[in-house]
Coordinates of N, CA and C in Angstrom, one line a residue:
X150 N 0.8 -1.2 0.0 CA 0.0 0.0 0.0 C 0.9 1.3 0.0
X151 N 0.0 2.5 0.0 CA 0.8 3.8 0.0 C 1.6 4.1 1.5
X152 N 2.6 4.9 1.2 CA 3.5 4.9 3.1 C 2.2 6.0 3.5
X153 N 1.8 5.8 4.7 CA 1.5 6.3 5.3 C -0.4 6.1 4.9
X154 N -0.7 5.2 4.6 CA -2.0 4.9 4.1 C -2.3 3.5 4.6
X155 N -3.2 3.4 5.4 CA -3.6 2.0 5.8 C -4.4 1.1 4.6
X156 N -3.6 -0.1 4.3 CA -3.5 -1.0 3.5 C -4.8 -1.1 2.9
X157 N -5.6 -1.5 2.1 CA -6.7 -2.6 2.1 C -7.2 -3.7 2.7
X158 N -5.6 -4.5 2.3 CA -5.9 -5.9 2.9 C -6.2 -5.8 4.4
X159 N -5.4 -5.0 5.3 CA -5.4 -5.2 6.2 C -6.9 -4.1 7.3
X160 N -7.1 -3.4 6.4 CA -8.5 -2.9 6.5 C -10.0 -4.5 6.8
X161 N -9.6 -5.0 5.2 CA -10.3 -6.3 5.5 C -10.0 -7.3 6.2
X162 N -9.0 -7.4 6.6 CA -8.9 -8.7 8.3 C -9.4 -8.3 8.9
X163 N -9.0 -6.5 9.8 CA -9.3 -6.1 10.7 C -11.1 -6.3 10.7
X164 N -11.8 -6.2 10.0 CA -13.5 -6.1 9.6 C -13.9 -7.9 9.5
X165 N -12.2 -8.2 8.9 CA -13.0 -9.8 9.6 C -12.8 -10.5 10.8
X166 N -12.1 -9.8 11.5 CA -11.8 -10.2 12.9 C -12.7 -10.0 14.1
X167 N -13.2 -8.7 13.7 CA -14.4 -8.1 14.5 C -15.1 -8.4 14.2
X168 N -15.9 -8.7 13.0 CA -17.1 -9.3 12.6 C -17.5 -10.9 13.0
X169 N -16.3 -11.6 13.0 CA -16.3 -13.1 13.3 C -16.5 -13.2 14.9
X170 N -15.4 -11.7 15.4 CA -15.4 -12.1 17.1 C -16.8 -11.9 17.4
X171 N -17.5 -10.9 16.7 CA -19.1 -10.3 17.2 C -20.2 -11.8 16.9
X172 N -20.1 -12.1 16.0 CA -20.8 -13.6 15.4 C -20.4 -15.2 16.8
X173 N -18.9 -14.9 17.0 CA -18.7 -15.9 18.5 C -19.5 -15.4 19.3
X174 N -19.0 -14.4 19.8 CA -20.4 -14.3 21.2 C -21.7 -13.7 20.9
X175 N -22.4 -13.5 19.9 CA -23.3 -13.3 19.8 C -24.2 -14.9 19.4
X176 N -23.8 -15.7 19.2 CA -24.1 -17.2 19.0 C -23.1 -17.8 19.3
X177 N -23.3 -17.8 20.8 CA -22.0 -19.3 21.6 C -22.7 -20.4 21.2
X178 N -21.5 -21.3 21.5 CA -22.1 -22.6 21.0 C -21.7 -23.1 19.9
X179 N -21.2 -22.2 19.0 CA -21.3 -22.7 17.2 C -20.0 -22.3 17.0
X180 N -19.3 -23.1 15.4 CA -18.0 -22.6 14.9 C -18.8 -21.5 13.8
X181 N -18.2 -20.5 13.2 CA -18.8 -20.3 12.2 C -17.1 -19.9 11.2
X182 N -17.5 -19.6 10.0 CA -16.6 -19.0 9.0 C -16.9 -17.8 8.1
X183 N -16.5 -17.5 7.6 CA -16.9 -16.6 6.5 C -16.9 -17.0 5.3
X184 N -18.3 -16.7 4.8 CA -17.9 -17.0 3.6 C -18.7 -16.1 2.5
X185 N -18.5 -14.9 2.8 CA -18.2 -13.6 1.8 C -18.0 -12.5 2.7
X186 N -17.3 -11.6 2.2 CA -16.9 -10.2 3.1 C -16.8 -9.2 2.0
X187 N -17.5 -8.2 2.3 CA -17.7 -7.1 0.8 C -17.0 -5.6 1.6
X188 N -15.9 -4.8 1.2 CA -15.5 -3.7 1.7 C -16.1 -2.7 0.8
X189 N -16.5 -1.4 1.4 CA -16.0 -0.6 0.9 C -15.5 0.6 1.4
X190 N -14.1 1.4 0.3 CA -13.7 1.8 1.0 C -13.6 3.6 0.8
X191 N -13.9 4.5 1.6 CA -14.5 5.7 1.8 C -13.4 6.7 1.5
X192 N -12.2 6.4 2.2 CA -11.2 7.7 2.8 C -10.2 7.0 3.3
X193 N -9.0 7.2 2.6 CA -8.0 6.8 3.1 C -7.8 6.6 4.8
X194 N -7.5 5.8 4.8 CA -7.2 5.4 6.7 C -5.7 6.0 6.5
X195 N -5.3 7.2 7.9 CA -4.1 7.6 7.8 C -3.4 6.8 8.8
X196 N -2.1 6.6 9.1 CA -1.3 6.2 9.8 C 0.4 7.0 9.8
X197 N 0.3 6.7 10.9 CA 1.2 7.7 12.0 C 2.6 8.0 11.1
X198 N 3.2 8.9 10.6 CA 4.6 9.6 10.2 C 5.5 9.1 11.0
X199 N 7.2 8.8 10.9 CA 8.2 8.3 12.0 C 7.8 9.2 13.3
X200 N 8.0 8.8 14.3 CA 8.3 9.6 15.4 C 6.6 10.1 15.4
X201 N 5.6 9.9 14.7 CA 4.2 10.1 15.6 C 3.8 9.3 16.5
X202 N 2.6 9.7 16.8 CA 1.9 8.1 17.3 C 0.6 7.9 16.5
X203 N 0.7 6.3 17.0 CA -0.3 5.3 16.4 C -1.6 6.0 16.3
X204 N -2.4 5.8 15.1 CA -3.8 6.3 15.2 C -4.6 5.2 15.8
X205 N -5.7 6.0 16.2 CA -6.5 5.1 17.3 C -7.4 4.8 16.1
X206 N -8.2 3.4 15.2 CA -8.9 2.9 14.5 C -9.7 2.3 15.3
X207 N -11.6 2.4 15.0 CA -12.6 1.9 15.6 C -13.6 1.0 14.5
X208 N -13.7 -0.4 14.9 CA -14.6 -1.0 14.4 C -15.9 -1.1 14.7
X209 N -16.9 -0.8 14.4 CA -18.2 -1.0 14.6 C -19.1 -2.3 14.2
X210 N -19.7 -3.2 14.4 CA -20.0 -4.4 13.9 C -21.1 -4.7 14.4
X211 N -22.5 -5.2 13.8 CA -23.8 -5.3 14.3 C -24.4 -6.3 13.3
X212 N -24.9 -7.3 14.0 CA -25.6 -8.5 13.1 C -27.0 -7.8 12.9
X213 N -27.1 -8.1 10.9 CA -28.1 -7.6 10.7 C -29.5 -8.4 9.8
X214 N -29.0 -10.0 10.7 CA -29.8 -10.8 10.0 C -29.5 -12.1 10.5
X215 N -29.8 -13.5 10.1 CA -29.8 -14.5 10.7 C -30.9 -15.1 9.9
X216 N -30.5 -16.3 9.0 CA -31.6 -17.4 8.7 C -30.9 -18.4 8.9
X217 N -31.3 -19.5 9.2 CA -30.9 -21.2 9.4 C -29.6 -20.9 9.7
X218 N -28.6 -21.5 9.3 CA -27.0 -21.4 9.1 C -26.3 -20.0 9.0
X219 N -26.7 -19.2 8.9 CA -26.6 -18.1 8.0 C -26.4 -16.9 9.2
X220 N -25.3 -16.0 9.4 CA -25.4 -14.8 10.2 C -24.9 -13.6 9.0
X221 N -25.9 -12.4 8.9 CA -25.7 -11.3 8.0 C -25.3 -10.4 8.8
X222 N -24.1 -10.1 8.7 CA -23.4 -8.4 9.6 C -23.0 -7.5 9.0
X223 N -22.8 -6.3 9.8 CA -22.3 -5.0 9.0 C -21.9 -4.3 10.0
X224 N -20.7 -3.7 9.5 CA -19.5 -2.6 10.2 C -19.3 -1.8 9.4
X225 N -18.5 -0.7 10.3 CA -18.3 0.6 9.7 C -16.8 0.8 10.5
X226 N -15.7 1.6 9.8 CA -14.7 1.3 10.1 C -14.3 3.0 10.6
X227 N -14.0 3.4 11.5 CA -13.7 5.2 11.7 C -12.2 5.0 12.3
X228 N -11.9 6.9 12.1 CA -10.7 6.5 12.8 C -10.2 7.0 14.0
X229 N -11.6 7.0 14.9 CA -11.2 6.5 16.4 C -12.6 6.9 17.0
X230 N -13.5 8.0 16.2 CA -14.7 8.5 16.7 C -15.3 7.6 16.2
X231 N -16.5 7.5 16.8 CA -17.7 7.0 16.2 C -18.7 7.4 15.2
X232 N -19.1 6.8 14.1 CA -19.0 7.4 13.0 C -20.5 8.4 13.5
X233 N -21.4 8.3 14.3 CA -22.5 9.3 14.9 C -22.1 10.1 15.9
X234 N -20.9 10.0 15.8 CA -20.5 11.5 16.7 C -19.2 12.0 16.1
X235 N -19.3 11.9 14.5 CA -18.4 13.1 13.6 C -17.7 12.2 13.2
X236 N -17.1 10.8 13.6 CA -16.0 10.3 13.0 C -15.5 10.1 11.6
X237 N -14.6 10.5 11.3 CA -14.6 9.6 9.1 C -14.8 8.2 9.2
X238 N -15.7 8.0 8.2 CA -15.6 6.7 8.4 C -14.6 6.3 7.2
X239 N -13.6 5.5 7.2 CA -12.5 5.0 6.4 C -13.4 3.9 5.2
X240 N -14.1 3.2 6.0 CA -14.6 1.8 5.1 C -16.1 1.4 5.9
X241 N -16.9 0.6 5.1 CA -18.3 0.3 5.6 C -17.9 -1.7 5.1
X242 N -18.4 -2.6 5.7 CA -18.2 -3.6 5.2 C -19.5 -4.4 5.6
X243 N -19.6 -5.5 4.9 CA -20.8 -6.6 4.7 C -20.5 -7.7 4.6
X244 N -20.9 -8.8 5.6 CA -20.3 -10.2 5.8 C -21.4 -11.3 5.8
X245 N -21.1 -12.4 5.3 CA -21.9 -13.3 5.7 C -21.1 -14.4 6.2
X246 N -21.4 -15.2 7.4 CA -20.9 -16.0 8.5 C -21.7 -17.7 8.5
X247 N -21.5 -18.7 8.7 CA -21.9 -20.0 8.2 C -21.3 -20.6 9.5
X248 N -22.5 -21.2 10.3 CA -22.4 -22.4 11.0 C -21.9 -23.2 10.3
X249 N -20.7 -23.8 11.4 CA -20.3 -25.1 10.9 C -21.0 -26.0 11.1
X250 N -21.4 -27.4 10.3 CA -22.0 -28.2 11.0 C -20.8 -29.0 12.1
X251 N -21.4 -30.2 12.9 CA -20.9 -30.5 14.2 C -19.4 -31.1 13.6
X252 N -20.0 -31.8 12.4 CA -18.3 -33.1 12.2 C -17.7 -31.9 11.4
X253 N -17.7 -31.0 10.6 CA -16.8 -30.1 9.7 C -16.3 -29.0 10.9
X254 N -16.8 -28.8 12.2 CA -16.0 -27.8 13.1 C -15.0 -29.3 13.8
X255 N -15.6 -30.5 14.3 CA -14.8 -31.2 14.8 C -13.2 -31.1 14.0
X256 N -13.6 -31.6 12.7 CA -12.1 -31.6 11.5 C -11.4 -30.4 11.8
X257 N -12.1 -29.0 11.7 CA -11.2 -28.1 11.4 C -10.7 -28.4 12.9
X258 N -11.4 -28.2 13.9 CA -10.8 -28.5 15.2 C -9.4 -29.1 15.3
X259 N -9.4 -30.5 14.6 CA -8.4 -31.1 14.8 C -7.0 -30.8 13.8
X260 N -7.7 -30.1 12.6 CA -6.1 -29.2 12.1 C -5.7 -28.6 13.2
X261 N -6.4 -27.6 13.8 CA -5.7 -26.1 14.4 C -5.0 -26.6 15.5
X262 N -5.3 -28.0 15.8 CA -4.7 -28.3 17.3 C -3.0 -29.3 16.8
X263 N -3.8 -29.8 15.7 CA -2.2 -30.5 15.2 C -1.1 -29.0 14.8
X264 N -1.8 -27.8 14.6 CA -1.0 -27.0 14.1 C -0.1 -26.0 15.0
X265 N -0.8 -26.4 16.1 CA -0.2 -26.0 17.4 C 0.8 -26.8 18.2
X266 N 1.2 -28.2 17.2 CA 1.8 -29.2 18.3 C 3.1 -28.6 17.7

């Protein structure tokens, strides 16, 4: 990406990290995954010059749906305010999240633990 311009990619982890962790506790109990994430993106996210400091970035993330398997979310990415009390918003994103069923969370279960030995 550009110096001093916060990435894309890394715009979209961040939107899928929050969105996945909001989907865990909002439905304990279940694995889920992603399987679409739509960005878009508004206004460069700045980041800090040598010798500044770090910008404070705020994710917002709210499920806005749910059928069978299925969790529909949406976030809004600012950069540090809240986007209803003045903040830029950098990016807006849209996810959809998929219960695993019971034997396909067991499997992955058992990569991530072999991947830790």
């Amino acid at each position: 990406g550009w110096r001093g311009i916060l990435h894309g990619g890394a715009t979209a982890a961040m939107f899928d990290e929050a969105m996945g962790c909001l989907v865990h506790h909002a439905f304990a109990g279940g694995a889920f995954f992603t399987v679409n994430l739509s960005v878009d993106y508004r206004s460069p996210g700045k980041l800090a010059g040598r010798g500044g400091t770090s910008p404070t970035l705020r994710v917002e993330a709210r499920v806005v749906g749910s059928e069978r398997r299925k969790v529909m979310v949406a976030a809004v990415m600012t950069d540090g305010e809240a986007a209803a009390d003045g903040g830029t918003v950098i990016a807006e994103a849209n996810a959809v999240f998929l219960r695993m069923r019971p034997e396909v969370a067991a499997a992955v279960g058992k990569i991530a633990a072999a991947a830790t030995d």
